Every structure is written in C-alpha cells, then in structure tokens.
PDB file of C-alpha atoms in Angstrom:
ATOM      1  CA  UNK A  22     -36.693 -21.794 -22.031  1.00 51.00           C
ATOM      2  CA  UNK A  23     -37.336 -19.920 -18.805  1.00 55.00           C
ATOM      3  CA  UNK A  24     -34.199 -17.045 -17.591  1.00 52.00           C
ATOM      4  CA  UNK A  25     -33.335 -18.981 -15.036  1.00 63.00           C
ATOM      5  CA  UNK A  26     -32.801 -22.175 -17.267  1.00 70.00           C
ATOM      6  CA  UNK A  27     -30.720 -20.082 -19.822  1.00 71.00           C
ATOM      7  CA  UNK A  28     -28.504 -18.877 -16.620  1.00 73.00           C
ATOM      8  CA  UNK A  29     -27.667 -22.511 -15.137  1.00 81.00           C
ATOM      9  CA  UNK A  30     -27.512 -24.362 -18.746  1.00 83.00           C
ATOM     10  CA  UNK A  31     -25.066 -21.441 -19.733  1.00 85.00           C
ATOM     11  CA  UNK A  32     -22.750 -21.483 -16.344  1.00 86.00           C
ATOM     12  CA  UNK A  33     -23.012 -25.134 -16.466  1.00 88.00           C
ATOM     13  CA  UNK A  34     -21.405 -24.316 -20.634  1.00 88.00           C
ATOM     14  CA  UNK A  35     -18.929 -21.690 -19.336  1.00 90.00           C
ATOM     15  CA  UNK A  36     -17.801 -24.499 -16.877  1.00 91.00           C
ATOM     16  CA  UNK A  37     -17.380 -26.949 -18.647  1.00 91.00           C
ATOM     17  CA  UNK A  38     -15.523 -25.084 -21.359  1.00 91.00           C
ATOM     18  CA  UNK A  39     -13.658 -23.370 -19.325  1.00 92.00           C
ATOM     19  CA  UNK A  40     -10.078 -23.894 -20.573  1.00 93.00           C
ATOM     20  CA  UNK A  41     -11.034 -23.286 -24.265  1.00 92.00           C
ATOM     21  CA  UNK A  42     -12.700 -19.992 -22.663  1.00 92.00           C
ATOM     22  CA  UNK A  43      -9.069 -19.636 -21.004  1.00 93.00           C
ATOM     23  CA  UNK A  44      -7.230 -19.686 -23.639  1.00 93.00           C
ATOM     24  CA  UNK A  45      -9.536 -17.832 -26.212  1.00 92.00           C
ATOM     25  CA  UNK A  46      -9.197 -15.153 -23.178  1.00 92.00           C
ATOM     26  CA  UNK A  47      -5.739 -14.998 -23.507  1.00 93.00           C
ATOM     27  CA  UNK A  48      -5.227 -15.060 -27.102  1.00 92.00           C
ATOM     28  CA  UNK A  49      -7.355 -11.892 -27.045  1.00 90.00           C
ATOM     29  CA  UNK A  50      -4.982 -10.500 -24.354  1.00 90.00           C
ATOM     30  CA  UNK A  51      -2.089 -11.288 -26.672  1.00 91.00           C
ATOM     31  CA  UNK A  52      -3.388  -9.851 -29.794  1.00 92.00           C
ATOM     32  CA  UNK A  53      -4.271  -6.534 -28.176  1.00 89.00           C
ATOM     33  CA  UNK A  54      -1.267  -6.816 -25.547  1.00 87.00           C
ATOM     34  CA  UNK A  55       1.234  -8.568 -27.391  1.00 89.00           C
ATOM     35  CA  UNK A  56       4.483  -7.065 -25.238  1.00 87.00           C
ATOM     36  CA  UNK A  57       2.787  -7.961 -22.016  1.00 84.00           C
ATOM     37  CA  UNK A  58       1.692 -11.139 -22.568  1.00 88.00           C
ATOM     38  CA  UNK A  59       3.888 -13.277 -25.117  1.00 91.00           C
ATOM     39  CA  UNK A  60       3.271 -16.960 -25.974  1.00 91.00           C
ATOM     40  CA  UNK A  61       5.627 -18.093 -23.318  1.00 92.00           C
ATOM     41  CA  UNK A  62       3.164 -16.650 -20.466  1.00 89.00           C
ATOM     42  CA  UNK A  63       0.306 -19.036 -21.555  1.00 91.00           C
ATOM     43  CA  UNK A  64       0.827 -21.773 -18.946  1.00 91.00           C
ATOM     44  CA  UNK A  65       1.706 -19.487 -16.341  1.00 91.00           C
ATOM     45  CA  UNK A  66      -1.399 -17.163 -17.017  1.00 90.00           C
ATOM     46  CA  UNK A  67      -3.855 -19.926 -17.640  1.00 92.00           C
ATOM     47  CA  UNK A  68      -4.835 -21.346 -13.552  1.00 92.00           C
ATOM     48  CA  UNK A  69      -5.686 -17.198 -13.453  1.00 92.00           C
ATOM     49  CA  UNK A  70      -7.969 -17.339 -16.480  1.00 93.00           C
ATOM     50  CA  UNK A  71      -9.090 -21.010 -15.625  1.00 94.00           C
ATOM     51  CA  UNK A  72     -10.377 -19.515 -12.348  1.00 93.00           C
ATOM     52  CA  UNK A  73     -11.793 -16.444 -13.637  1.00 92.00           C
ATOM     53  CA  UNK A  74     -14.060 -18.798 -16.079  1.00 93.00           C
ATOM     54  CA  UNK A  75     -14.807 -21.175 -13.246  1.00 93.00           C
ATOM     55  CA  UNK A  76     -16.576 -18.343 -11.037  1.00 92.00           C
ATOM     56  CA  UNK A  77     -18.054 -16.510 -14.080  1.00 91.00           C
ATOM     57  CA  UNK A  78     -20.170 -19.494 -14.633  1.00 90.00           C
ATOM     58  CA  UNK A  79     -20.693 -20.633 -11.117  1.00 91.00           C
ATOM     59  CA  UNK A  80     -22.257 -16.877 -10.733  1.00 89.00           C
ATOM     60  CA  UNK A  81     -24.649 -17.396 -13.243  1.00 86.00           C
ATOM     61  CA  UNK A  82     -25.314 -21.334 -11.612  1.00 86.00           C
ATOM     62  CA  UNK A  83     -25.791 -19.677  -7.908  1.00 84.00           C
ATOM     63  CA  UNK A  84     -27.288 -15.935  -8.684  1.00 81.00           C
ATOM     64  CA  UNK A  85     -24.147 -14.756  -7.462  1.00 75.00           C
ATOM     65  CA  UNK A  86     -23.829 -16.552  -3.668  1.00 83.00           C
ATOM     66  CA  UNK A  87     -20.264 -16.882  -5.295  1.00 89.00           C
ATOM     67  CA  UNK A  88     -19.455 -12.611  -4.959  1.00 90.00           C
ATOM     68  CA  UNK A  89     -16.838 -12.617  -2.056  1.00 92.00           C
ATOM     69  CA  UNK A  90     -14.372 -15.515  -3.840  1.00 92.00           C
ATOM     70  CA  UNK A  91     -14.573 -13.301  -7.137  1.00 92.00           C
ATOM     71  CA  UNK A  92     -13.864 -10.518  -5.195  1.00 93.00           C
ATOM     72  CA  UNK A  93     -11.199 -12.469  -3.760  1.00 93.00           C
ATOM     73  CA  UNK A  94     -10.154 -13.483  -7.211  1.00 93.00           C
ATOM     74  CA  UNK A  95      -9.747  -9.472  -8.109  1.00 92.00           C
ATOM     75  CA  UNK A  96      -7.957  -8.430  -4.996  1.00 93.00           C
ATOM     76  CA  UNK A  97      -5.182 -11.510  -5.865  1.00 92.00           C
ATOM     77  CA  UNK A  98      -5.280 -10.548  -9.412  1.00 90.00           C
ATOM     78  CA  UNK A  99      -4.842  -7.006  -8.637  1.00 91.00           C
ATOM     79  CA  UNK A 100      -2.306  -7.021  -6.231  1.00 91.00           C
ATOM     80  CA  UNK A 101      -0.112  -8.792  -8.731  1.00 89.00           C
ATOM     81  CA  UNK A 102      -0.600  -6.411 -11.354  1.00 89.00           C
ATOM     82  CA  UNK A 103       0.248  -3.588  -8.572  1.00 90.00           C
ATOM     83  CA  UNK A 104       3.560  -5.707  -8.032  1.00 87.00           C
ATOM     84  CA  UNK A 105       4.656  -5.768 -12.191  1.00 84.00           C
ATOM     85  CA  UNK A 106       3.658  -1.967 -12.485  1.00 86.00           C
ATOM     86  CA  UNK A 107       0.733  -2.370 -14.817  1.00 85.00           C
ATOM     87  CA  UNK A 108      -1.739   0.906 -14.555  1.00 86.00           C
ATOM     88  CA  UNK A 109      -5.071   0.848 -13.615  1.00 87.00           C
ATOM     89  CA  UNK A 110      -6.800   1.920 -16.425  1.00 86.00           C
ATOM     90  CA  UNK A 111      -4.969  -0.711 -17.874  1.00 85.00           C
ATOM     91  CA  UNK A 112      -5.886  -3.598 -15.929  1.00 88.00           C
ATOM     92  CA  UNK A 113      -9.397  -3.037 -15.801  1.00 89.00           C
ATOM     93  CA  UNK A 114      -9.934  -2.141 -19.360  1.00 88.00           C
ATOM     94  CA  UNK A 115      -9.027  -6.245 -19.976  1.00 88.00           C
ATOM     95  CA  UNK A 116     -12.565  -6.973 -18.477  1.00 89.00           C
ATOM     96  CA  UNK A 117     -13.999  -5.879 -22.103  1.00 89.00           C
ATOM     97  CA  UNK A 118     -11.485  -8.746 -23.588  1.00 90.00           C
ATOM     98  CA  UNK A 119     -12.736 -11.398 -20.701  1.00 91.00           C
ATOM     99  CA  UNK A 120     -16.351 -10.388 -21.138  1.00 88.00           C
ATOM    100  CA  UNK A 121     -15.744 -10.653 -25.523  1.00 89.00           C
ATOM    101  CA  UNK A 122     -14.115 -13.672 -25.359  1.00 89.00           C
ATOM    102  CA  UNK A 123     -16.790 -15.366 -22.561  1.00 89.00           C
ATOM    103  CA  UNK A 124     -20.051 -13.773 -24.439  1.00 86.00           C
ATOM    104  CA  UNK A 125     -18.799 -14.613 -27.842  1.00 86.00           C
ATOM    105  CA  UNK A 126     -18.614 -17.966 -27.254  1.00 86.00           C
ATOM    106  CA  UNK A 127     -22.051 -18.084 -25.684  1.00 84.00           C
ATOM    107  CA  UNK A 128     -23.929 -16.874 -28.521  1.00 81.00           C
ATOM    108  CA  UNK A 129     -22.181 -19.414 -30.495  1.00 80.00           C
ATOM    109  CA  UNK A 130     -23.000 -22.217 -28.337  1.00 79.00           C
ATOM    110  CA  UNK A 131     -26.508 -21.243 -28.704  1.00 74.00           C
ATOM    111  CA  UNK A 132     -26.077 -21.251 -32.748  1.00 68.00           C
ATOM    112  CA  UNK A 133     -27.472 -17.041 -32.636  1.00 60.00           C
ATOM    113  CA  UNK A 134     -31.074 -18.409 -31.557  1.00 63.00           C
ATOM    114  CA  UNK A 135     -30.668 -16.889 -27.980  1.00 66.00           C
ATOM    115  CA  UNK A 136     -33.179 -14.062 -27.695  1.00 69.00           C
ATOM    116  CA  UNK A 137     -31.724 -10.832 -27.626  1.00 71.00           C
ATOM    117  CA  UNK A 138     -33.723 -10.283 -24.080  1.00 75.00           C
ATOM    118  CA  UNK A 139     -32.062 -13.032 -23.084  1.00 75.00           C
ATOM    119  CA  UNK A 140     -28.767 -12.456 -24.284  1.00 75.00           C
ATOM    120  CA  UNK A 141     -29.283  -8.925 -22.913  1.00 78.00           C
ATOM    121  CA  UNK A 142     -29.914 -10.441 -19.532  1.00 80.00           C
ATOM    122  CA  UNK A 143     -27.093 -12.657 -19.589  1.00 80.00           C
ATOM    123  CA  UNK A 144     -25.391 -10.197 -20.324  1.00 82.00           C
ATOM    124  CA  UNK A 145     -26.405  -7.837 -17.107  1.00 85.00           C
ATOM    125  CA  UNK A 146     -25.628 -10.860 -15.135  1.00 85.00           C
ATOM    126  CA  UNK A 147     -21.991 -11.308 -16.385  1.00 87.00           C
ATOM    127  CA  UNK A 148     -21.617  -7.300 -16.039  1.00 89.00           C
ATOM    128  CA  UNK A 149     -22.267  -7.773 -12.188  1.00 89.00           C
ATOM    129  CA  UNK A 150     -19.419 -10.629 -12.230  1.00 90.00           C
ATOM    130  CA  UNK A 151     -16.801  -8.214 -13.978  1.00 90.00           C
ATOM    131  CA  UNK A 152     -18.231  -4.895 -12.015  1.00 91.00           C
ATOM    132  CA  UNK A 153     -17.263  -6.996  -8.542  1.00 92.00           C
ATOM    133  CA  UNK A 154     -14.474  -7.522 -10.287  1.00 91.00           C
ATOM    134  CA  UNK A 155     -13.301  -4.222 -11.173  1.00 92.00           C
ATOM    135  CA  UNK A 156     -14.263  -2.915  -7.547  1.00 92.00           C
ATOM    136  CA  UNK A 157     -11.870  -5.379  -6.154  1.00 93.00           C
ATOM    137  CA  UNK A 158      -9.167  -4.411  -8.760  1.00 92.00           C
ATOM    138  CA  UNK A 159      -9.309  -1.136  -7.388  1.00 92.00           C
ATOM    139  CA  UNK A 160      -9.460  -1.749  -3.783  1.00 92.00           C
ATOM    140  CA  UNK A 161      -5.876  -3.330  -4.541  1.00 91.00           C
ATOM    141  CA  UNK A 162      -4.710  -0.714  -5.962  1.00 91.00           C
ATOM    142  CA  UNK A 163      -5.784   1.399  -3.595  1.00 90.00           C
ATOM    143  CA  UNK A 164      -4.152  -0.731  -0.733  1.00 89.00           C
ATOM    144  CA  UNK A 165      -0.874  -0.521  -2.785  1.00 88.00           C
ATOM    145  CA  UNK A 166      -0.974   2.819  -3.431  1.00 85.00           C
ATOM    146  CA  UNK A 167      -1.187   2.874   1.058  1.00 82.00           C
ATOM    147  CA  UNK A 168       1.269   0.778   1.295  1.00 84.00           C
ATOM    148  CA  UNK A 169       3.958   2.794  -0.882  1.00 81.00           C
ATOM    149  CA  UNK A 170       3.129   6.272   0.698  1.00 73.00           C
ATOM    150  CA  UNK A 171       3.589   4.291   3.497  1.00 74.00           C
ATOM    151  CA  UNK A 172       7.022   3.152   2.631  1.00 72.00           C
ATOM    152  CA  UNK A 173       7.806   7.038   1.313  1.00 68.00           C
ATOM    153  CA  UNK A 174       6.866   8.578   4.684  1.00 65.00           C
ATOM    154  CA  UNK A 175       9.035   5.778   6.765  1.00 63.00           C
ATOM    155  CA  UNK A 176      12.068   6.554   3.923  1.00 62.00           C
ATOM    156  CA  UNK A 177      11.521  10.431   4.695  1.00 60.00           C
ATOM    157  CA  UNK A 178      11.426  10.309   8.388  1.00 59.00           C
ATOM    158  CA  UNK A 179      14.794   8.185   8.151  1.00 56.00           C
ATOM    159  CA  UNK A 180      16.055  10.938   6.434  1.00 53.00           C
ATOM    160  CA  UNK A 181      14.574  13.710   8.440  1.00 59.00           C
ATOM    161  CA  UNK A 182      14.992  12.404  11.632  1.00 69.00           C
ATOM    162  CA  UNK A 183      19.102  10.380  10.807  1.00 82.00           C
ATOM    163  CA  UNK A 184      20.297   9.555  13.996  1.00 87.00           C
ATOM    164  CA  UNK A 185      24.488  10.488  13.094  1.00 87.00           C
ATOM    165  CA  UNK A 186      26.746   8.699  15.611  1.00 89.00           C
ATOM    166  CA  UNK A 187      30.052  11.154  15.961  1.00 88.00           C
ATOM    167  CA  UNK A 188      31.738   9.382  19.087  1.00 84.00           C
ATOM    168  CA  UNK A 189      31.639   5.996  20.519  1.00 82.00           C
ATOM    169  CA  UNK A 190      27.818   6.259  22.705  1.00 87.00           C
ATOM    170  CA  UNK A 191      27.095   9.612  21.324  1.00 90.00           C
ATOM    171  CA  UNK A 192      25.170  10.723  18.688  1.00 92.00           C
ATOM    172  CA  UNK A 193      23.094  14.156  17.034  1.00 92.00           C
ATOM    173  CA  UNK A 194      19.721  14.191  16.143  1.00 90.00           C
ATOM    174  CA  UNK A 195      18.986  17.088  14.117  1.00 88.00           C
ATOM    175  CA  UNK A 196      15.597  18.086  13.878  1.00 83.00           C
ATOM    176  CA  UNK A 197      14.445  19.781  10.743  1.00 77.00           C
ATOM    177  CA  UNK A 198      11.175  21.338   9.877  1.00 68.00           C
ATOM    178  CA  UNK A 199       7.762  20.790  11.410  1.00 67.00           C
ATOM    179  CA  UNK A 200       6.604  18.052  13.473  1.00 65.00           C
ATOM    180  CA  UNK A 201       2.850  16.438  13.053  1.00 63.00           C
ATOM    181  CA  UNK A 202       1.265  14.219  14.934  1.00 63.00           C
ATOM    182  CA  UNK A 203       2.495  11.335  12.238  1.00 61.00           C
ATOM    183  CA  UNK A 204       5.586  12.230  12.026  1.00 67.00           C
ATOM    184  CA  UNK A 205       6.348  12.485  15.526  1.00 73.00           C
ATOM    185  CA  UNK A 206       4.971   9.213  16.527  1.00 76.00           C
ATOM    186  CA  UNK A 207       6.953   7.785  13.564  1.00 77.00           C
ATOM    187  CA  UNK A 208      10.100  10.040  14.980  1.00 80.00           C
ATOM    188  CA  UNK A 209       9.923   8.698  18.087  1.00 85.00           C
ATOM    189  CA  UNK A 210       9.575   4.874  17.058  1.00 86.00           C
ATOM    190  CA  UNK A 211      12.560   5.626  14.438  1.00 85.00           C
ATOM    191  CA  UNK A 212      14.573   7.283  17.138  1.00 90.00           C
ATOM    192  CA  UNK A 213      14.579   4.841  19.642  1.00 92.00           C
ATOM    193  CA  UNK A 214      15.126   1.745  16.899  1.00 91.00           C
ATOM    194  CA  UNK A 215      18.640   3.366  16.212  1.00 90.00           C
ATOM    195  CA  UNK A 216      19.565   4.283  18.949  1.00 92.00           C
ATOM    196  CA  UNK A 217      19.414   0.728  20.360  1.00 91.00           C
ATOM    197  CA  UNK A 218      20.909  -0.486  17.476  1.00 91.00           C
ATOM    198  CA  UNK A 219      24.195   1.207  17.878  1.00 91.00           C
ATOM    199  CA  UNK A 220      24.034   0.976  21.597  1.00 92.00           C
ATOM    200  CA  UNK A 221      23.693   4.913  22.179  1.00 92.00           C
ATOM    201  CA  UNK A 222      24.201   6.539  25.316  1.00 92.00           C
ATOM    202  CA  UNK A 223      23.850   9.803  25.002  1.00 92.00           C
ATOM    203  CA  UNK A 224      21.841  11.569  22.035  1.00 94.00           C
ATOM    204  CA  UNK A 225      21.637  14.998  21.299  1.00 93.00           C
ATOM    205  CA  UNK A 226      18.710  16.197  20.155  1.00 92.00           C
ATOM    206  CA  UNK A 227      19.837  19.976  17.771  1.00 91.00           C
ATOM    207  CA  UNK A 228      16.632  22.446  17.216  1.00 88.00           C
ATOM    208  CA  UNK A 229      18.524  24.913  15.473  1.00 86.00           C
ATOM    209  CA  UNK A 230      16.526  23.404  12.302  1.00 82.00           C
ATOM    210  CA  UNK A 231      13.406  23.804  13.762  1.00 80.00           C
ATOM    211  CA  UNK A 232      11.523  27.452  13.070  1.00 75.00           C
ATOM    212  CA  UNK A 233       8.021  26.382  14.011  1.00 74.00           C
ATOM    213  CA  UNK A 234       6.763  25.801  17.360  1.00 76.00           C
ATOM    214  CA  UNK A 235       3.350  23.760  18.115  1.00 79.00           C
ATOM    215  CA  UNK A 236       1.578  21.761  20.680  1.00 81.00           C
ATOM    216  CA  UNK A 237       2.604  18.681  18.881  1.00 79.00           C
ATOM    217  CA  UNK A 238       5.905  19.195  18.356  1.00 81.00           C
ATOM    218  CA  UNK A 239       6.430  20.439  22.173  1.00 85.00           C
ATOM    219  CA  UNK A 240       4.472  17.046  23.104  1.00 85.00           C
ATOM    220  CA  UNK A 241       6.573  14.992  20.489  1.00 85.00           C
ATOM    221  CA  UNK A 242      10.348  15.851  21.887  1.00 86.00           C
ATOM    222  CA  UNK A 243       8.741  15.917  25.791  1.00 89.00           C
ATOM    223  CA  UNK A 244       7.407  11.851  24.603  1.00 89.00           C
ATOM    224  CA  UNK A 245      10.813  11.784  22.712  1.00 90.00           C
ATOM    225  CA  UNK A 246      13.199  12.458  25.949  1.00 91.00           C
ATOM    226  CA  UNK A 247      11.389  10.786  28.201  1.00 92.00           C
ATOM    227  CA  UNK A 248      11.061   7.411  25.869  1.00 93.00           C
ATOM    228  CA  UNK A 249      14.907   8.182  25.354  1.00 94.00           C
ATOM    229  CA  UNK A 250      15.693   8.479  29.577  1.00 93.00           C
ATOM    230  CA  UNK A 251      13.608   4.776  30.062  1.00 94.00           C
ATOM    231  CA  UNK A 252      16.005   3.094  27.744  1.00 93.00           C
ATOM    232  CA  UNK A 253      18.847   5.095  29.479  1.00 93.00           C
ATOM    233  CA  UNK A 254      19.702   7.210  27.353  1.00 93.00           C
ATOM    234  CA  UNK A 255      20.552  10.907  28.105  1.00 93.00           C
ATOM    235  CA  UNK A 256      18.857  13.495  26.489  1.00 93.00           C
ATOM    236  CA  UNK A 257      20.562  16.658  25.339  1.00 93.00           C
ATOM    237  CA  UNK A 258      19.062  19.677  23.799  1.00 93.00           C
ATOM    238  CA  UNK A 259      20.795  22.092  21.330  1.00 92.00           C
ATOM    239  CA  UNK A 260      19.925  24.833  19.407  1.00 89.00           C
ATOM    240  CA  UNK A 261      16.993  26.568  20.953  1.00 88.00           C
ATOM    241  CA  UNK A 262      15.786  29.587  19.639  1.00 86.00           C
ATOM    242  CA  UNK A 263      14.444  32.427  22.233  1.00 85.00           C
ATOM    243  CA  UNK A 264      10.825  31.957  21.220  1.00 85.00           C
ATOM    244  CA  UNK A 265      11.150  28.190  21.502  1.00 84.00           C
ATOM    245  CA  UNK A 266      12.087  28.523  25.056  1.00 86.00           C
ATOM    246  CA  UNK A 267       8.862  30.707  25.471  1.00 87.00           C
ATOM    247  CA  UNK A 268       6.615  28.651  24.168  1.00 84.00           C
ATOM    248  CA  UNK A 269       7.558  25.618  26.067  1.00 84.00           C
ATOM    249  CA  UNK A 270       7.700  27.921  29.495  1.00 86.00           C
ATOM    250  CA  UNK A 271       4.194  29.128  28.338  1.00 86.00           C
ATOM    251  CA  UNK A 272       2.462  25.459  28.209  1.00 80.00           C
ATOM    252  CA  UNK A 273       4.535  24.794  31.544  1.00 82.00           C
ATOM    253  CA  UNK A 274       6.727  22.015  29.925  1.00 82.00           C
ATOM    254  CA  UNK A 275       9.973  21.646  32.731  1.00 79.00           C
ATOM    255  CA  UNK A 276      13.154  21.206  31.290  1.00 81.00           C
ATOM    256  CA  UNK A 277      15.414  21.637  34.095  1.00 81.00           C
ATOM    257  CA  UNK A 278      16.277  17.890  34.298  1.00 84.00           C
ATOM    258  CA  UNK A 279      17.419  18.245  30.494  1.00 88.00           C
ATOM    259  CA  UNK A 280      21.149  19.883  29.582  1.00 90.00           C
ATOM    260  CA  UNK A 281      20.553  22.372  27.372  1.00 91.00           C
ATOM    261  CA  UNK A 282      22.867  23.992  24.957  1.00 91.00           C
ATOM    262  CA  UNK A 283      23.129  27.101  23.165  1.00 90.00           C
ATOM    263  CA  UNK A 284      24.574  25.466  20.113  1.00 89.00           C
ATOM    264  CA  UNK A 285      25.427  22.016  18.676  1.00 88.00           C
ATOM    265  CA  UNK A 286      28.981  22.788  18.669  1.00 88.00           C
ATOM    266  CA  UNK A 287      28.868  23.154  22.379  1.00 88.00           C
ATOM    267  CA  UNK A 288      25.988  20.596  23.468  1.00 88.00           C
ATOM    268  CA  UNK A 289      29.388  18.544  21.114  1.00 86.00           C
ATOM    269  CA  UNK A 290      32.222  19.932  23.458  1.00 83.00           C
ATOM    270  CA  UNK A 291      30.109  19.489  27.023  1.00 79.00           C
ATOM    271  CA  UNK A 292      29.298  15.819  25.996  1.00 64.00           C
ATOM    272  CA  UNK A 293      32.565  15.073  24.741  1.00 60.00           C
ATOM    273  CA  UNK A 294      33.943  16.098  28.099  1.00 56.00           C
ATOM    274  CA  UNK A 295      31.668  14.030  30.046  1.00 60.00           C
ATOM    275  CA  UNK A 296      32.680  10.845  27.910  1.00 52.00           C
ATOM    276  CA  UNK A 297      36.158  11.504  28.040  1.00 51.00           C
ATOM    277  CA  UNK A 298      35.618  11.498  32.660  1.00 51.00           C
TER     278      UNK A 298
END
C-alpha cells in the first residue's frame, strides 16, 4: 500500500472511530490528571476531544488543507485553559497523551503489520497536526497574558491617577511619579471618564508628587487641561516645583490661562471660595 493510501485509509479509521479515540483520550487524561479531570467531566470534555479526533484524521485525508480550523481548535482550547488557570507547560504537555492514545490505536488497527517507515511517517504527519496545535495553544496564552497586563496597567492608572471628589463639583487629582507616553494617554482617557461621571466642575490637578519633568509628561497635562476645558471643566494647577516651572517656560508651554497654586491646600481654599460666590 502506497503513503498516500495508508494516510486516507487511516484518517478515514481515526474518523470513524473517533469517539472511542475520545474517550480512550480522556481516560489517559484522567489517569495521569486525575484532580483535573474526574469522571464527572467526561460528557462535558468529550465534543472537545470528539473535535480534536475529527481534524486529526481529516489532516491526514486532505494533507493538511484543514491547518487554520485546528489552529482554530487550539486558540478555543487554549483560551479556556487560560480562563481555569491551567499552566502552559501543562496544557501542552497533554499533546503526548492525545498523540498515545490516537497512534496506539492505529498500530492496532493495522494488527502491528504497518511498516515502521510508514508508521514513522504517519507519525511526522500527526506531529504537524499537534505542532499547529501547540503554536496556537501558545498564541492564547500569549493573548491572555496581553490582556491581564492590560487589565493591571488600567487597575494601576486608577490608582495612580484617583480622581478624589472633596466638595460638591470639585475634585484633586494628584499626580504621582512619572508620566509615559502610555500612561498619559491612559491618564487622560481615565481622567475625563470620572470626571463626567460625577459631574465635575472644577478639578485640580496637584504636582507636588511629581519629581521628574519630560517632554511627555509636559505634553500629557497640556492634552490633559485642554481635554478637561472642552468638557468645561476648569483646570487648576497645584504644587509646582521651581524647576517644573522652568522646564515648561523653556519648551514655551503658556500657562497664563491656568490658576496656579503654590500648594494644594491653597489651590483647596481659592476654589472653595469661588464655589461658595
């Protein structure tokens, strides 16, 4: 029998066996894995396997025309492992108990007289399955592991850039630290969500936190009080340090429009008094 015979006649086996491949699959997952996946997870687990079966042997029936849905497959398979906190390592090292259970049952189908070229070259061909697989398994991952530095740097900026309401239409920003290109974009955005939502008027913005002075910082507060005077919302500066000023007269920034306050306690008292008129 020619390769390419072996390859369809043994998809068209893996096919049609496919739940019996299922569930020898999982019963090597719970032998090995018997806290993660307990009896009671069979029906639940077993459309997963079913699948992963189905496009193992339709890979070996089509030389592969098949790669992006078992890519697909991986990405689905490995965002849900992302989601129950299962490692990496540990979610591609159950491709050896897929690729057991699968190329066991081949050489028994064949009753051991499969050539060992052959089997060898079946075996290739079920590697490239798994190996698309395992790339798609980490591409997940890696999306995941985006998606929750993602969610850190949003938590972080909340908490390094709190909005703190202290009157009715007033509020503080204090500014701590240095400001990136990220983070000011982000601060911004941030900013100008909360202060909407509690229907700020005035919003002063305290540098007394801030001890280093870039390009990017001056540019973030200048797009920061200017995003802040479109929604109407007046601007107030506190806190500025004598080389701050300096460095904002040196790039030619213009804050005359802008009250400016030697101190948050002040910037406090002057707004207070012009809420109170």
């Amino acid at each position: 029998m020619s390769y390419i015979n072996i390859n369809h006649s043994t998809g068209d086996l893996i096919i049609e066996n496919k739940r019996n491949l299922s569930l020898e699959i999982f019963n090597e997952l719970h032998i090995h894995h018997p806290e993660t996946y307990p009896e009671e997870l069979l029906e639940d687990l077993l459309p997963y396997l079913e699948q992963l079966v189905e496009l193992t042997g339709q890979s070996l029936l089509n030389n592969h025309d098949n790669s992006q849905a078992v890519y697909s497959w991986g990405k689905e398979v490995g965002k849900l492992a992302t989601e129950h906190g299962t490692p990496l390592s540990t979610t591609i090292s159950k491709v050896t108990l897929y690729k057991k259970a699968i190329l066991t049952s081949i050489i028994y189908w064949n009753d051991h007289s499969l050539p060992n070229e052959m089997l060898v070259k079946v075996n290739i061909e079920i590697d490239q399955v798994f190996n698309t697989m395992i790339s798609a398994f980490s591409e997940a991952y890696s999306d995941y592991s985006k998606q929750q530095l993602k969610k850190s740097e949003e938590k972080y900026l909340s908490l390094s850039t709190p909005v703190v309401p202290i009157f009715e239409n007033l509020a503080i920003l204090p500014l701590i630290g240095q400001v990136d290109e990220v983070r000011a974009d982000m601060m911004i955005s941030h900013v100008l969500d909360e202060c909407k939502k509690l229907s700020i008027h005035q919003l002063i913005i305290d540098l007394s936190g801030v001890y280093e002075v870039n390009p990017l910082f001056q540019e973030g507060i200048m797009k920061l009080i200017d995003s802040l005077k479109l929604l109407g919302i007046e601007p107030t500066l506190s806190g500025m340090r004598a080389e701050m000023s300096l460095k904002f007269i040196e790039v030619g920034i213009n804050l005359t429009n802008i009250k400016i306050y030697q101190s948050l306690n002040k910037a406090i008292q002057g707004r207070q008094l012009n809420l109170t008129k």
